Coordinates of C-alpha atoms in Angstrom, one line a residue:
X1 CA 0.0 0.0 -0.1
X2 CA 2.8 2.3 0.9
X3 CA 4.6 1.6 -2.5
X4 CA 1.3 2.5 -4.4
X5 CA 0.7 5.9 -2.5
X6 CA 4.7 6.8 -3.3
X7 CA 3.8 6.1 -6.8
X8 CA 0.6 8.1 -6.9
X9 CA 2.3 11.0 -5.3
X10 CA 5.0 11.0 -7.9
X11 CA 2.4 10.8 -10.6
X12 CA 0.8 14.0 -9.2
X13 CA 4.1 15.7 -8.7
X14 CA 5.2 15.1 -12.4
X15 CA 1.7 16.1 -13.5
X16 CA 2.0 19.5 -11.3
X17 CA 5.4 20.1 -12.8
X18 CA 4.4 19.6 -16.4
X19 CA 1.3 21.7 -15.9
X20 CA 3.5 24.3 -14.4
X21 CA 5.8 24.4 -17.1
X22 CA 3.1 24.6 -19.9
X23 CA 1.3 27.4 -18.0
X24 CA 4.6 29.3 -17.3
X25 CA 5.3 29.5 -21.0
X26 CA 8.9 28.2 -20.7
X27 CA 8.1 25.4 -23.2
X28 CA 6.7 27.9 -25.7
X29 CA 8.3 28.1 -29.2
X30 CA 10.4 30.8 -30.1
X31 CA 11.0 32.2 -33.5
X32 CA 13.6 34.5 -35.3
X33 CA 12.7 38.0 -36.5
X34 CA 13.0 38.6 -40.3
X35 CA 14.0 41.5 -42.7
X36 CA 10.6 43.2 -42.7
X37 CA 11.5 44.4 -39.1
X38 CA 14.1 46.6 -40.4
X39 CA 11.5 48.5 -42.4
X40 CA 12.1 50.0 -45.9
X41 CA 9.6 47.1 -47.2
X42 CA 9.1 47.2 -51.0
X43 CA 5.7 48.3 -52.5
X44 CA 5.5 44.8 -54.1
X45 CA 5.7 43.4 -50.6
X46 CA 3.4 45.4 -49.1
X47 CA 0.8 44.8 -51.8
X48 CA 1.2 41.1 -51.5
X49 CA 0.6 41.8 -47.6
X50 CA -2.7 43.6 -48.4
X51 CA -3.6 41.1 -50.8
X52 CA -3.2 38.2 -48.1
X53 CA -4.8 40.2 -45.4
X54 CA -8.1 40.2 -47.5
X55 CA -7.6 36.5 -48.3
X56 CA -7.4 36.1 -44.6
X57 CA -10.5 38.2 -44.1
X58 CA -8.6 40.2 -41.2
X59 CA -11.3 43.2 -41.7
X60 CA -14.1 41.3 -40.7
X61 CA -13.1 40.9 -37.0
X62 CA -10.6 43.8 -36.6
X63 CA -12.9 46.7 -37.9
X64 CA -16.4 47.9 -36.9
X65 CA -18.7 48.7 -39.5
X66 CA -18.1 52.6 -39.5
X67 CA -14.6 52.4 -37.7
X68 CA -11.0 52.9 -38.8
X69 CA -9.5 50.0 -40.7
X70 CA -8.2 47.2 -38.1
X71 CA -8.7 49.5 -35.0
X72 CA -10.9 46.8 -33.4
X73 CA -13.9 45.0 -34.1
X74 CA -17.5 44.6 -33.1
X75 CA -18.5 41.8 -30.4
X76 CA -18.5 38.3 -31.4
X77 CA -20.9 36.3 -29.6
X78 CA -19.7 32.8 -28.5
X79 CA -21.2 30.2 -25.8
X80 CA -18.8 31.6 -23.5
X81 CA -19.3 35.1 -23.9
X82 CA -18.4 38.2 -26.0
X83 CA -15.0 38.7 -27.6
X84 CA -13.9 41.7 -29.5
X85 CA -11.5 42.0 -32.4
X86 CA -8.2 43.8 -31.3
X87 CA -6.6 46.8 -32.7
X88 CA -4.0 45.5 -34.9
X89 CA -2.9 48.7 -36.5
X90 CA 0.7 49.8 -35.8
X91 CA -0.2 52.3 -32.7
X92 CA 2.4 51.5 -30.0
X93 CA 0.0 51.7 -27.2
X94 CA -3.2 50.2 -28.5
X95 CA -2.1 48.3 -31.4
X96 CA 0.8 45.9 -32.4
X97 CA 3.3 48.9 -32.9
X98 CA 5.7 47.1 -30.6
X99 CA 5.5 43.8 -32.1
X100 CA 8.2 42.1 -34.4
X101 CA 7.5 39.9 -37.1
X102 CA 8.2 36.9 -34.9
X103 CA 5.6 38.2 -32.1
X104 CA 3.1 38.3 -35.3
X105 CA 4.0 34.8 -36.4
X106 CA 3.7 33.4 -33.1
X107 CA 0.0 35.0 -32.9
X108 CA -1.0 33.4 -35.8
X109 CA 0.8 30.1 -35.3
X110 CA 0.6 29.5 -31.5
X111 CA -2.3 31.7 -30.3
X112 CA 0.3 33.6 -28.1
X113 CA 0.6 37.3 -28.2
X114 CA 3.7 38.8 -26.4
X115 CA 1.3 39.8 -23.3
X116 CA -1.4 37.2 -23.4
X117 CA -2.9 34.1 -24.7
X118 CA -5.3 34.6 -27.4
X119 CA -8.8 33.1 -27.5
X120 CA -9.6 30.7 -30.4
X121 CA -12.0 33.2 -31.7
X122 CA -9.0 34.7 -33.2
X123 CA -8.6 31.6 -35.8
X124 CA -5.1 30.5 -35.0
X125 CA -6.4 27.0 -35.2
X126 CA -6.4 27.7 -38.9
X127 CA -3.7 30.3 -39.3
X128 CA -1.4 27.9 -38.0
X129 CA -0.8 26.8 -41.5
X130 CA 0.0 30.3 -42.8
X131 CA 3.6 30.0 -43.9
X132 CA 6.3 32.5 -42.3
X133 CA 7.0 34.4 -45.4
X134 CA 3.1 35.0 -45.9
X135 CA 2.9 36.0 -42.1
X136 CA 5.6 38.6 -42.8
X137 CA 4.0 40.0 -45.5
X138 CA 0.8 40.7 -43.8
X139 CA 2.9 42.0 -40.9
X140 CA 4.7 44.5 -43.2
X141 CA 1.6 45.6 -44.6
X142 CA -0.1 46.5 -41.3
X143 CA 3.0 48.2 -40.1
X144 CA 2.9 50.4 -42.8
X145 CA -0.6 51.5 -42.1
X146 CA -1.4 54.8 -40.0
X147 CA -1.6 54.1 -36.7
X148 CA -4.8 54.5 -34.8
X149 CA -5.0 55.1 -30.8
X150 CA -8.0 53.2 -30.0
X151 CA -8.2 51.0 -27.0
X152 CA -9.2 47.7 -27.0
X153 CA -12.7 46.8 -25.9
X154 CA -12.6 44.2 -22.7
X155 CA -13.9 40.7 -23.6
X156 CA -17.0 40.0 -21.7
X157 CA -16.6 36.3 -20.3
X158 CA -17.5 35.1 -17.0
X159 CA -15.2 33.1 -14.7
X160 CA -13.3 30.9 -15.4
X161 CA -13.3 31.7 -19.2
X162 CA -12.1 35.3 -18.4
X163 CA -8.6 33.7 -17.7
X164 CA -6.8 33.5 -20.9
X165 CA -4.1 31.7 -19.6
X166 CA -6.2 28.6 -19.6
X167 CA -6.2 28.6 -23.2
X168 CA -2.7 27.2 -22.8
X169 CA -4.2 24.1 -21.8
X170 CA -6.8 24.4 -24.5
X171 CA -4.3 24.7 -27.0
X172 CA -2.3 21.6 -25.6
X173 CA -5.5 19.5 -26.3
X174 CA -6.9 20.9 -29.4
X175 CA -4.4 22.9 -31.4
X176 CA -3.2 20.7 -34.4
X177 CA -0.7 21.2 -36.7
X178 CA -2.9 20.4 -39.8
X179 CA -6.3 20.4 -40.7
X180 CA -8.0 17.2 -42.3
X181 CA -8.7 17.3 -46.1
X182 CA -12.3 18.0 -47.0
X183 CA -12.0 16.7 -50.8
X184 CA -9.7 14.4 -52.8
X185 CA -7.1 16.0 -55.2
X186 CA -3.3 16.4 -55.9
X187 CA -3.3 19.0 -58.5
X188 CA -1.4 22.2 -57.9
X189 CA -4.5 24.2 -58.2
X190 CA -6.2 21.7 -55.5
X191 CA -3.1 22.3 -53.2
X192 CA -3.3 26.1 -53.4
X193 CA -7.0 25.8 -52.8
X194 CA -6.5 23.9 -49.5
X195 CA -3.9 26.6 -48.4
X196 CA -6.5 29.1 -49.2
X197 CA -9.7 27.4 -47.7
X198 CA -7.9 25.8 -44.6
X199 CA -5.1 28.5 -43.5
X200 CA -5.7 31.8 -44.9
X201 CA -9.5 31.8 -45.6
X202 CA -9.9 29.8 -42.4
X203 CA -13.3 28.5 -44.1
X204 CA -13.6 25.6 -41.1
X205 CA -13.9 28.2 -38.3
X206 CA -17.3 28.8 -39.2
X207 CA -18.5 25.7 -41.4
X208 CA -17.0 22.9 -38.9
X209 CA -19.0 21.9 -35.9
X210 CA -17.7 22.2 -32.5
X211 CA -17.5 20.5 -29.3
X212 CA -18.5 21.7 -25.7
X213 CA -15.2 23.3 -25.3
X214 CA -15.4 25.2 -28.3
X215 CA -13.0 23.2 -30.3
X216 CA -13.2 22.2 -34.0
X217 CA -15.1 18.8 -34.6
X218 CA -12.3 17.9 -37.1
X219 CA -14.0 14.4 -37.6
X220 CA -16.9 16.7 -39.3
X221 CA -14.7 19.2 -41.0
X222 CA -16.7 21.7 -43.1
X223 CA -20.1 19.7 -42.5
X224 CA -21.8 22.9 -41.1
X225 CA -21.3 25.1 -38.2
X226 CA -23.7 26.5 -35.5
X227 CA -22.0 30.1 -34.3
X228 CA -24.6 32.7 -34.9
X229 CA -28.3 33.2 -35.8
X230 CA -27.4 31.9 -39.5
X231 CA -26.0 28.6 -39.4
X232 CA -22.7 28.1 -41.7
X233 CA -24.0 25.4 -44.1
X234 CA -22.3 22.0 -45.2
X235 CA -19.8 22.6 -47.8
X236 CA -18.4 19.3 -48.1
X237 CA -18.2 18.4 -51.8
X238 CA -21.3 16.1 -51.1
X239 CA -23.1 18.9 -49.3
X240 CA -22.4 21.4 -52.1
X241 CA -23.6 19.0 -54.6
X242 CA -26.9 17.9 -52.6
X243 CA -27.7 21.6 -53.0
X244 CA -27.1 21.8 -56.6
X245 CA -23.7 23.5 -56.7
X246 CA -21.5 23.2 -59.7
X247 CA -17.9 24.4 -59.8
X248 CA -18.6 27.4 -62.1
X249 CA -21.5 28.6 -59.9
X250 CA -19.5 28.2 -56.7
X251 CA -16.3 30.5 -58.6
X252 CA -19.4 32.9 -59.4
X253 CA -20.5 33.1 -55.8
X254 CA -17.2 33.5 -54.4
X255 CA -16.2 36.4 -56.7
X256 CA -19.7 38.1 -57.4
X257 CA -21.8 37.0 -54.0
X258 CA -24.6 36.0 -56.3
X259 CA -25.2 32.7 -58.0
X260 CA -28.3 30.9 -59.4
X261 CA -28.3 29.0 -56.0
X262 CA -28.7 32.5 -54.2
X263 CA -26.8 35.3 -52.6
X264 CA -24.4 35.7 -49.8
X265 CA -26.0 36.7 -46.4
X266 CA -25.5 36.6 -42.8
X267 CA -21.7 36.1 -41.8
X268 CA -21.0 34.8 -45.5
X269 CA -22.0 38.2 -46.9
X270 CA -19.3 39.9 -44.6
X271 CA -16.7 37.0 -45.8
X272 CA -17.5 37.8 -49.3
X273 CA -17.9 41.5 -48.9
X274 CA -14.4 41.8 -47.0
X275 CA -12.3 38.6 -48.5
X276 CA -13.8 36.5 -51.2
X277 CA -14.4 38.7 -53.8
X278 CA -10.8 40.1 -53.8
X279 CA -9.2 36.7 -54.5
X280 CA -7.6 36.5 -57.9
X281 CA -9.1 34.4 -60.7
X282 CA -6.3 31.8 -60.2
X283 CA -6.9 31.9 -56.2
X284 CA -10.7 31.8 -56.9
X285 CA -10.5 28.8 -59.1
X286 CA -8.1 27.1 -56.5
X287 CA -10.4 27.6 -53.7
X288 CA -13.3 26.0 -55.4
X289 CA -10.9 23.0 -56.7
X290 CA -10.2 22.3 -53.1
X291 CA -13.8 22.7 -51.8
X292 CA -15.3 20.5 -54.4
X293 CA -12.3 18.2 -55.2
X294 CA -10.2 17.5 -58.4
X295 CA -13.4 15.5 -59.7
X296 CA -16.1 17.3 -58.5
X297 CA -19.6 15.4 -58.0
X298 CA -22.4 15.9 -60.4
X299 CA -24.9 18.4 -58.8
X300 CA -28.1 16.6 -57.5
X301 CA -31.1 17.3 -59.7
X302 CA -33.8 18.7 -57.2
X303 CA -36.6 16.3 -56.8
X304 CA -40.2 17.7 -57.3
X305 CA -43.5 17.1 -55.7
X306 CA -42.3 16.0 -52.5
X307 CA -45.6 17.2 -50.5
X308 CA -47.0 13.8 -49.6
X309 CA -50.0 14.1 -47.9
X310 CA -49.0 17.7 -46.7
X311 CA -51.8 20.6 -47.7
X312 CA -49.7 23.6 -49.1
X313 CA -52.6 25.8 -49.6
X314 CA -52.3 28.2 -46.7
X315 CA -48.6 28.5 -47.1
X316 CA -49.0 29.4 -50.9
X317 CA -51.8 31.8 -50.0
X318 CA -48.8 33.6 -47.5
X319 CA -46.4 33.4 -50.3
X320 CA -48.5 35.3 -52.8
X321 CA -49.5 37.8 -50.2
X322 CA -45.9 38.6 -48.8
X323 CA -43.4 37.3 -50.9
X324 CA -44.3 37.2 -54.6
X325 CA -43.9 40.7 -55.4
X326 CA -40.4 40.3 -55.1
X327 CA -39.5 36.8 -55.4
X328 CA -42.1 36.4 -58.4
X329 CA -45.2 34.1 -58.5
X330 CA -43.2 31.0 -59.7
X331 CA -40.0 31.6 -57.3
X332 CA -37.9 32.6 -60.1
X333 CA -36.8 35.9 -58.5
X334 CA -36.3 39.5 -59.8
X335 CA -33.1 40.9 -60.9
X336 CA -31.6 43.5 -58.2
X337 CA -34.9 42.8 -56.3
X338 CA -35.0 39.3 -54.7
X339 CA -33.0 36.0 -55.3
X340 CA -34.9 33.1 -56.9
X341 CA -36.5 30.5 -54.5
X342 CA -36.7 27.9 -57.1
X343 CA -33.5 25.8 -56.6
X344 CA -32.3 28.3 -53.7
X345 CA -29.7 26.7 -51.7
X346 CA -31.1 27.6 -48.3
X347 CA -34.5 26.3 -49.6
X348 CA -32.9 23.0 -50.6
X349 CA -31.1 22.7 -47.3
X350 CA -32.5 19.6 -45.3
X351 CA -32.0 21.7 -42.2
X352 CA -34.8 24.6 -42.3
X353 CA -32.9 26.6 -39.6
X354 CA -31.7 29.4 -41.8
X355 CA -34.7 29.6 -43.9
X356 CA -36.9 30.0 -40.8
X357 CA -34.5 32.4 -39.3
X358 CA -34.5 34.7 -42.6
X359 CA -38.2 34.6 -42.6
X360 CA -38.5 35.8 -39.1
X361 CA -35.7 38.7 -39.3
X362 CA -35.3 39.7 -42.9
X363 CA -32.1 40.3 -44.5
X364 CA -30.7 43.9 -44.9
X365 CA -30.1 45.5 -48.2
X366 CA -27.0 44.1 -49.9
X367 CA -25.0 45.4 -52.6
X368 CA -22.7 43.3 -54.9
X369 CA -20.1 44.1 -57.9
X370 CA -21.2 45.1 -61.1
X371 CA -23.9 47.4 -59.7
X372 CA -26.0 44.4 -58.6
X373 CA -27.8 44.6 -55.4
X374 CA -30.7 42.9 -53.3
X375 CA -33.3 44.9 -51.7
X376 CA -34.1 44.6 -48.0
X377 CA -36.0 41.9 -47.2
X378 CA -38.5 42.4 -44.2
X379 CA -38.8 39.8 -41.7
X380 CA -42.3 38.5 -40.9
X381 CA -42.0 37.8 -37.4
X382 CA -44.9 40.2 -36.3
X383 CA -47.1 39.0 -39.1
X384 CA -47.2 35.7 -39.0
X385 CA -47.8 33.2 -36.2
X386 CA -45.6 30.1 -35.7
X387 CA -48.1 28.0 -37.5
X388 CA -48.3 30.4 -40.3
X389 CA -44.6 30.7 -40.7
X390 CA -44.1 26.9 -40.8
X391 CA -47.0 26.7 -43.3
X392 CA -44.9 29.1 -45.5
X393 CA -41.6 27.4 -44.9
X394 CA -43.1 24.0 -45.8
X395 CA -44.7 25.5 -49.2
X396 CA -41.2 26.8 -50.0
X397 CA -39.4 23.6 -49.3
X398 CA -41.9 21.4 -51.2
X399 CA -42.2 23.6 -53.9
X400 CA -38.6 24.6 -54.5
X401 CA -36.3 22.8 -52.5
X402 CA -37.3 19.4 -52.9
X403 CA -37.7 18.9 -49.3
X404 CA -40.2 17.5 -46.9
X405 CA -43.1 19.5 -45.4
X406 CA -41.6 18.8 -42.0
X407 CA -41.4 22.3 -40.3
X408 CA -43.4 22.2 -37.2
X409 CA -44.5 25.3 -35.3
X410 CA -42.5 24.6 -32.5
X411 CA -39.4 25.0 -34.7
X412 CA -40.5 28.4 -35.6
X413 CA -41.0 29.3 -31.8
X414 CA -37.8 28.2 -31.1
X415 CA -35.9 30.5 -33.2
X416 CA -38.1 33.7 -32.3
X417 CA -36.1 36.0 -30.0

């Protein structure tokens, strides 16, 4: 018995020492500085850094709607509290003006800023794949901008989530060197697309489900995420094909924001607005090659007349009264007014969550390249009760989505706020 106690005691001591080493930071990786720290960086390098910052969608989190570029972002709601994007302008007091290129790379690669551990709302779980060369280019570009003396807003986390040091333990458990592939391929285009999607574009951060500790469920990578009011849909090759996407349509969607399957909305509109529309034609094509694979699946033809015994009369009357003026009587949509319902990717989604959420709360007016626009769609939360909303959703799903009329009033009620 005494021997077992000694062994147990030894294990506890070793565990405590190991934990102390991890949380003290003495085992942290260190990185060298680079030429970009010496200043005088070329215009070509700064332009490349600017392009990469857009590809990495830095603006979305580090800039408020009407604020100075990269001076800090709006709140991001998480299950653990609210977190605000930090000031990454070269201001020496409030921004990253005192950082080196090594500090910046460490933040991207390890989630460790010079003075604190970062929360994984900053997607270092994906940025870990960003090359040092690209990290340096982004850093050089950010350092070339005008400093903005704007303090960061404090995050709003309850205990114990307000202790950033705990992220060291989180990193030990969940930070991976690489992310699993969502498709098959070996072409140079596919390899480039994997880097754009998995590292810079960090698609998996929104489109992958998460576990109870906020970690990515990498066994279901890109199979759909649940971070906000609008769910990020399944963008695996199978998921895209099931909703009628082709490589050509997806390329148009990423560059123009509008495709035959619908327009970007929710967080995807922000990603399109700040990032994907700026990808070069070659990178646009590469990202789609990765998301759909070197041998894309054929788009699934939409089944018709799946109503079964459902009575769609009430839903049709709601559609004609409230929706047809913009979406057209046959659901074909109207240019620069509203997208088509017929074959719409949200209507075709097996999960009716986003369809119901949009019907309840509407969509703001959206502008797209080429003077295209979608008018504001009003929400109908105050006009239709749960039963009427379910009837409308079922009419849309059966008529133009090839889905079952299985939306119940309880599902609508659960999404009302």
